[in-house]
């Protein structure tokens, strides 16, 4: 028979949530940094044709 699992503690839940949030924050930071480097023209990995 199926047995219900024990409840996860609030502190463990909070830790997992913070890890999940931090991953998103790091991804956003990396994306913003890349966008900044492209806009200033300092990017080493992207080559953009300049109009003019």
PDB file of C-alpha atoms in Angstrom:
ATOM      1  CA  UNK A   1       0.000   0.000   0.000  1.00  0.00           C
ATOM      2  CA  UNK A   2       1.036   3.581  -0.632  1.00  0.00           C
ATOM      3  CA  UNK A   3       2.332   5.431   2.407  1.00  0.00           C
ATOM      4  CA  UNK A   4       2.297   9.245   2.579  1.00  0.00           C
ATOM      5  CA  UNK A   5       5.744  10.849   2.713  1.00  0.00           C
ATOM      6  CA  UNK A   6       6.908  12.918   5.643  1.00  0.00           C
ATOM      7  CA  UNK A   7       6.580  16.680   5.409  1.00  0.00           C
ATOM      8  CA  UNK A   8       9.656  18.650   4.282  1.00  0.00           C
ATOM      9  CA  UNK A   9      10.803  21.146   6.896  1.00  0.00           C
ATOM     10  CA  UNK A  10      10.398  24.863   6.230  1.00  0.00           C
ATOM     11  CA  UNK A  11      14.153  25.508   6.438  1.00  0.00           C
ATOM     12  CA  UNK A  12      14.943  22.794   3.864  1.00  0.00           C
ATOM     13  CA  UNK A  13      12.211  24.162   1.597  1.00  0.00           C
ATOM     14  CA  UNK A  14      13.639  27.690   1.930  1.00  0.00           C
ATOM     15  CA  UNK A  15      17.178  26.494   1.135  1.00  0.00           C
ATOM     16  CA  UNK A  16      15.993  24.729  -2.033  1.00  0.00           C
ATOM     17  CA  UNK A  17      13.982  27.784  -3.084  1.00  0.00           C
ATOM     18  CA  UNK A  18      16.995  30.070  -2.587  1.00  0.00           C
ATOM     19  CA  UNK A  19      19.213  27.773  -4.679  1.00  0.00           C
ATOM     20  CA  UNK A  20      16.587  27.845  -7.440  1.00  0.00           C
ATOM     21  CA  UNK A  21      16.389  31.664  -7.256  1.00  0.00           C
ATOM     22  CA  UNK A  22      20.184  32.016  -7.302  1.00  0.00           C
ATOM     23  CA  UNK A  23      20.427  29.988 -10.517  1.00  0.00           C
ATOM     24  CA  UNK A  24      18.019  32.403 -12.203  1.00  0.00           C
ATOM     25  CA  UNK A  25      19.888  35.417 -10.822  1.00  0.00           C
ATOM     26  CA  UNK A  26      23.232  34.092 -12.119  1.00  0.00           C
ATOM     27  CA  UNK A  27      21.749  33.432 -15.565  1.00  0.00           C
ATOM     28  CA  UNK A  28      20.277  36.952 -15.690  1.00  0.00           C
ATOM     29  CA  UNK A  29      23.586  38.469 -14.592  1.00  0.00           C
ATOM     30  CA  UNK A  30      25.480  36.570 -17.295  1.00  0.00           C
ATOM     31  CA  UNK A  31      22.958  37.614 -19.966  1.00  0.00           C
ATOM     32  CA  UNK A  32      23.129  41.256 -18.869  1.00  0.00           C
ATOM     33  CA  UNK A  33      26.930  41.175 -18.870  1.00  0.00           C
ATOM     34  CA  UNK A  34      26.974  39.721 -22.381  1.00  0.00           C
ATOM     35  CA  UNK A  35      24.486  42.316 -23.618  1.00  0.00           C
ATOM     36  CA  UNK A  36      26.599  45.077 -22.099  1.00  0.00           C
ATOM     37  CA  UNK A  37      29.776  43.813 -23.760  1.00  0.00           C
ATOM     38  CA  UNK A  38      28.016  43.537 -27.133  1.00  0.00           C
ATOM     39  CA  UNK A  39      26.595  47.056 -26.876  1.00  0.00           C
ATOM     40  CA  UNK A  40      29.988  48.569 -26.002  1.00  0.00           C
ATOM     41  CA  UNK A  41      31.768  46.508 -28.662  1.00  0.00           C
ATOM     42  CA  UNK A  42      34.105  44.736 -26.218  1.00  0.00           C
ATOM     43  CA  UNK A  43      32.701  41.267 -26.918  1.00  0.00           C
ATOM     44  CA  UNK A  44      35.251  38.642 -27.956  1.00  0.00           C
ATOM     45  CA  UNK A  45      32.707  35.977 -28.926  1.00  0.00           C
ATOM     46  CA  UNK A  46      30.326  38.004 -31.111  1.00  0.00           C
ATOM     47  CA  UNK A  47      31.127  39.763 -34.339  1.00  0.00           C
ATOM     48  CA  UNK A  48      28.713  42.502 -35.325  1.00  0.00           C
ATOM     49  CA  UNK A  49      28.747  44.369 -38.601  1.00  0.00           C
ATOM     50  CA  UNK A  50      28.741  48.100 -38.002  1.00  0.00           C
ATOM     51  CA  UNK A  51      26.482  50.185 -40.216  1.00  0.00           C
ATOM     52  CA  UNK A  52      27.680  53.424 -41.586  1.00  0.00           C
TER      53      UNK A  52
END
